[in-house]
Amino acid sequence: MNIVLFHSTYGLRPAVRRAADRLRAAGHEVWTPDLFEGRTFETVEEGMEFNDTIGKDELLKRAVLAAAPYSERGLVYAGFSLGASIAQTLALGDEKARGLLLLHGTSDIAANASVDELPVQLHVAEPDPFETDDWLSAWYLQMGRAGADVEVYRYAGAGHLYTDPDLPDYDEEAAEATWRVALGFLDTL
């Protein structure tokens, strides 16, 4: 699979590079665009502040430009938290998208979004302050109405970005379970 993997609001940190290496070791070609142009952050608040200065439209523009050279190949869009919301937006707008792998995040769905049974897999903590139960229920229904084939995996007691070993949220058991399931998902695409 050809995968474009978007980083979280922390920026393109070592955990994103390690995730890309894990995907490459499983036989996938992976690109990790740096939407923050080299900036990384120690706290989610710093990252969100920087994200706000760039603006959602500029971030999406950077993401589209980063994915465009590879989109003809049929991409799997993937991302962590903020990067997952960006991946979702791009996948729902790309008729050649092969799949969508969301780690720790989702995004709003346009009312007119329509895909043809796009395979989608979401991995998220339970509970997650950024992905509440009510939000996820509504998101799941909207994705289904848009035509996506959605699987959701919840990890009780894990922190928001539980796959990043460099953050306090890290949960090794949940992270390894996520990667096992995610790699299996990618093998089916």
GROMACS .gro file of C-alpha atoms in nm:
model
  189
    1MET     CA    1   0.000   0.000   0.000
    2ASN     CA    2   0.094   0.360  -0.055
    3ILE     CA    3   0.033   0.547   0.271
    4VAL     CA    4   0.052   0.914   0.356
    5LEU     CA    5   0.083   0.951   0.735
    6PHE     CA    6   0.007   1.289   0.894
    7HIS     CA    7   0.150   1.398   1.228
    8SER     CA    8  -0.037   1.528   1.532
    9THR     CA    9  -0.041   1.881   1.669
   10TYR     CA   10   0.295   1.799   1.831
   11GLY     CA   11   0.454   1.806   1.484
   12LEU     CA   12   0.664   1.548   1.301
   13ARG     CA   13   0.811   1.383   1.609
   14PRO     CA   14   1.019   1.063   1.636
   15ALA     CA   15   0.707   0.857   1.713
   16VAL     CA   16   0.563   0.941   1.370
   17ARG     CA   17   0.888   0.838   1.202
   18ARG     CA   18   0.892   0.513   1.403
   19ALA     CA   19   0.532   0.444   1.300
   20ALA     CA   20   0.627   0.502   0.935
   21ASP     CA   21   0.923   0.264   0.975
   22ARG     CA   22   0.690   0.002   1.124
   23LEU     CA   23   0.460   0.038   0.824
   24ARG     CA   24   0.755   0.019   0.583
   25ALA     CA   25   0.882  -0.297   0.756
   26ALA     CA   26   0.539  -0.449   0.681
   27GLY     CA   27   0.595  -0.379   0.310
   28HIS     CA   28   0.420  -0.043   0.266
   29GLU     CA   29   0.549   0.272   0.100
   30VAL     CA   30   0.499   0.561   0.342
   31TRP     CA   31   0.530   0.938   0.322
   32THR     CA   32   0.529   1.159   0.632
   33PRO     CA   33   0.468   1.520   0.529
   34ASP     CA   34   0.582   1.787   0.773
   35LEU     CA   35   0.289   2.026   0.781
   36PHE     CA   36   0.459   2.239   1.048
   37GLU     CA   37   0.779   2.287   0.842
   38GLY     CA   38   1.017   2.154   1.105
   39ARG     CA   39   0.842   2.281   1.418
   40THR     CA   40   0.766   2.038   1.699
   41PHE     CA   41   0.609   2.103   2.037
   42GLU     CA   42   0.638   1.967   2.390
   43THR     CA   43   0.274   2.024   2.486
   44VAL     CA   44  -0.058   1.988   2.308
   45GLU     CA   45  -0.138   2.349   2.401
   46GLU     CA   46   0.174   2.482   2.226
   47GLY     CA   47   0.095   2.273   1.920
   48MET     CA   48  -0.266   2.387   1.910
   49GLU     CA   49  -0.159   2.751   1.942
   50PHE     CA   50   0.079   2.710   1.648
   51ASN     CA   51  -0.189   2.523   1.454
   52ASP     CA   52  -0.427   2.815   1.511
   53THR     CA   53  -0.172   3.063   1.374
   54ILE     CA   54  -0.138   2.859   1.055
   55GLY     CA   55  -0.512   2.805   1.020
   56LYS     CA   56  -0.711   2.504   0.904
   57ASP     CA   57  -0.722   2.612   0.539
   58GLU     CA   58  -0.344   2.649   0.516
   59LEU     CA   59  -0.289   2.312   0.687
   60LEU     CA   60  -0.525   2.143   0.444
   61LYS     CA   61  -0.354   2.314   0.152
   62ARG     CA   62  -0.015   2.185   0.272
   63ALA     CA   63  -0.159   1.836   0.316
   64VAL     CA   64  -0.315   1.832  -0.031
   65LEU     CA   65   0.011   1.950  -0.187
   66ALA     CA   66   0.204   1.682   0.003
   67ALA     CA   67  -0.031   1.400  -0.103
   68ALA     CA   68  -0.093   1.515  -0.461
   69PRO     CA   69   0.219   1.358  -0.619
   70TYR     CA   70   0.110   1.015  -0.494
   71SER     CA   71  -0.270   1.028  -0.513
   72GLU     CA   72  -0.287   0.869  -0.860
   73ARG     CA   73  -0.146   0.553  -0.702
   74GLY     CA   74  -0.448   0.519  -0.474
   75LEU     CA   75  -0.345   0.625  -0.125
   76VAL     CA   76  -0.433   0.507   0.219
   77TYR     CA   77  -0.464   0.823   0.425
   78ALA     CA   78  -0.356   0.792   0.787
   79GLY     CA   79  -0.282   1.022   1.075
   80PHE     CA   80  -0.246   1.084   1.444
   81SER     CA   81  -0.504   1.308   1.619
   82LEU     CA   82  -0.491   1.637   1.422
   83GLY     CA   83  -0.328   1.440   1.142
   84ALA     CA   84  -0.617   1.194   1.149
   85SER     CA   85  -0.866   1.476   1.098
   86ILE     CA   86  -0.660   1.597   0.801
   87ALA     CA   87  -0.633   1.242   0.663
   88GLN     CA   88  -1.010   1.201   0.692
   89THR     CA   89  -1.078   1.524   0.505
   90LEU     CA   90  -0.841   1.427   0.223
   91ALA     CA   91  -0.966   1.068   0.197
   92LEU     CA   92  -1.328   1.176   0.172
   93GLY     CA   93  -1.234   1.408  -0.112
   94ASP     CA   94  -1.015   1.164  -0.308
   95GLU     CA   95  -1.209   0.921  -0.528
   96LYS     CA   96  -0.894   0.708  -0.564
   97ALA     CA   97  -0.843   0.668  -0.187
   98ARG     CA   98  -0.788   0.303  -0.093
   99GLY     CA   99  -0.848   0.339   0.279
  100LEU     CA  100  -0.842   0.559   0.587
  101LEU     CA  101  -0.656   0.475   0.909
  102LEU     CA  102  -0.741   0.710   1.195
  103LEU     CA  103  -0.532   0.705   1.510
  104HIS     CA  104  -0.662   0.914   1.799
  105GLY     CA  105  -0.883   1.148   1.599
  106THR     CA  106  -1.165   1.224   1.360
  107SER     CA  107  -1.306   1.532   1.192
  108ASP     CA  108  -1.630   1.693   1.085
  109ILE     CA  109  -1.791   1.536   0.780
  110ALA     CA  110  -1.938   1.749   0.504
  111ALA     CA  111  -2.310   1.693   0.457
  112ASN     CA  112  -2.254   1.602   0.092
  113ALA     CA  113  -1.960   1.366   0.156
  114SER     CA  114  -1.991   1.047  -0.044
  115VAL     CA  115  -1.755   0.752  -0.082
  116ASP     CA  116  -1.800   0.407  -0.229
  117GLU     CA  117  -1.749   0.169   0.066
  118LEU     CA  118  -1.419   0.333   0.165
  119PRO     CA  119  -1.257   0.109   0.430
  120VAL     CA  120  -1.207   0.312   0.749
  121GLN     CA  121  -1.050   0.205   1.074
  122LEU     CA  122  -1.046   0.424   1.387
  123HIS     CA  123  -0.839   0.359   1.699
  124VAL     CA  124  -0.918   0.582   1.996
  125ALA     CA  125  -0.885   0.589   2.374
  126GLU     CA  126  -1.187   0.530   2.595
  127PRO     CA  127  -1.259   0.780   2.731
  128ASP     CA  128  -1.087   1.043   2.519
  129PRO     CA  129  -1.134   1.412   2.600
  130PHE     CA  130  -1.101   1.506   2.232
  131GLU     CA  131  -1.324   1.225   2.098
  132THR     CA  132  -1.625   1.204   2.331
  133ASP     CA  133  -1.874   0.917   2.316
  134ASP     CA  134  -2.150   1.142   2.178
  135TRP     CA  135  -1.918   1.282   1.911
  136LEU     CA  136  -1.799   0.934   1.808
  137SER     CA  137  -2.154   0.801   1.784
  138ALA     CA  138  -2.257   1.088   1.557
  139TRP     CA  139  -1.934   1.057   1.356
  140TYR     CA  140  -1.988   0.683   1.306
  141LEU     CA  141  -2.343   0.736   1.177
  142GLN     CA  142  -2.235   1.018   0.945
  143MET     CA  143  -1.949   0.813   0.802
  144GLY     CA  144  -2.191   0.528   0.737
  145ARG     CA  145  -2.432   0.764   0.560
  146ALA     CA  146  -2.141   0.888   0.348
  147GLY     CA  147  -2.084   0.529   0.234
  148ALA     CA  148  -1.776   0.435   0.440
  149ASP     CA  149  -1.720   0.087   0.578
  150VAL     CA  150  -1.615   0.176   0.935
  151GLU     CA  151  -1.451  -0.021   1.215
  152VAL     CA  152  -1.395   0.145   1.554
  153TYR     CA  153  -1.155   0.016   1.821
  154ARG     CA  154  -1.160   0.167   2.171
  155TYR     CA  155  -0.885   0.126   2.431
  156ALA     CA  156  -1.008   0.161   2.790
  157GLY     CA  157  -0.784   0.361   3.018
  158ALA     CA  158  -0.537   0.467   2.749
  159GLY     CA  159  -0.441   0.834   2.710
  160HIS     CA  160  -0.529   1.035   2.399
  161LEU     CA  161  -0.202   0.979   2.205
  162TYR     CA  162  -0.135   0.639   2.358
  163THR     CA  163   0.080   0.514   2.068
  164ASP     CA  164   0.354   0.776   2.124
  165PRO     CA  165   0.616   0.632   2.364
  166ASP     CA  166   0.761   0.978   2.422
  167LEU     CA  167   0.441   1.118   2.573
  168PRO     CA  168   0.275   1.066   2.914
  169ASP     CA  169  -0.033   0.920   2.735
  170TYR     CA  170   0.166   0.617   2.617
  171ASP     CA  171   0.010   0.278   2.682
  172GLU     CA  172   0.230  -0.003   2.548
  173GLU     CA  173  -0.040  -0.271   2.556
  174ALA     CA  174  -0.296  -0.052   2.375
  175ALA     CA  175  -0.032   0.068   2.128
  176GLU     CA  176   0.075  -0.285   2.034
  177ALA     CA  177  -0.287  -0.396   2.001
  178THR     CA  178  -0.352  -0.096   1.775
  179TRP     CA  179  -0.059  -0.176   1.549
  180ARG     CA  180  -0.154  -0.545   1.523
  181VAL     CA  181  -0.509  -0.458   1.416
  182ALA     CA  182  -0.402  -0.169   1.191
  183LEU     CA  183  -0.144  -0.378   1.006
  184GLY     CA  184  -0.406  -0.648   0.953
  185PHE     CA  185  -0.643  -0.384   0.818
  186LEU     CA  186  -0.383  -0.255   0.574
  187ASP     CA  187  -0.317  -0.610   0.452
  188THR     CA  188  -0.682  -0.637   0.346
  189LEU     CA  189  -0.675  -0.328   0.124
   0.00000   0.00000   0.00000
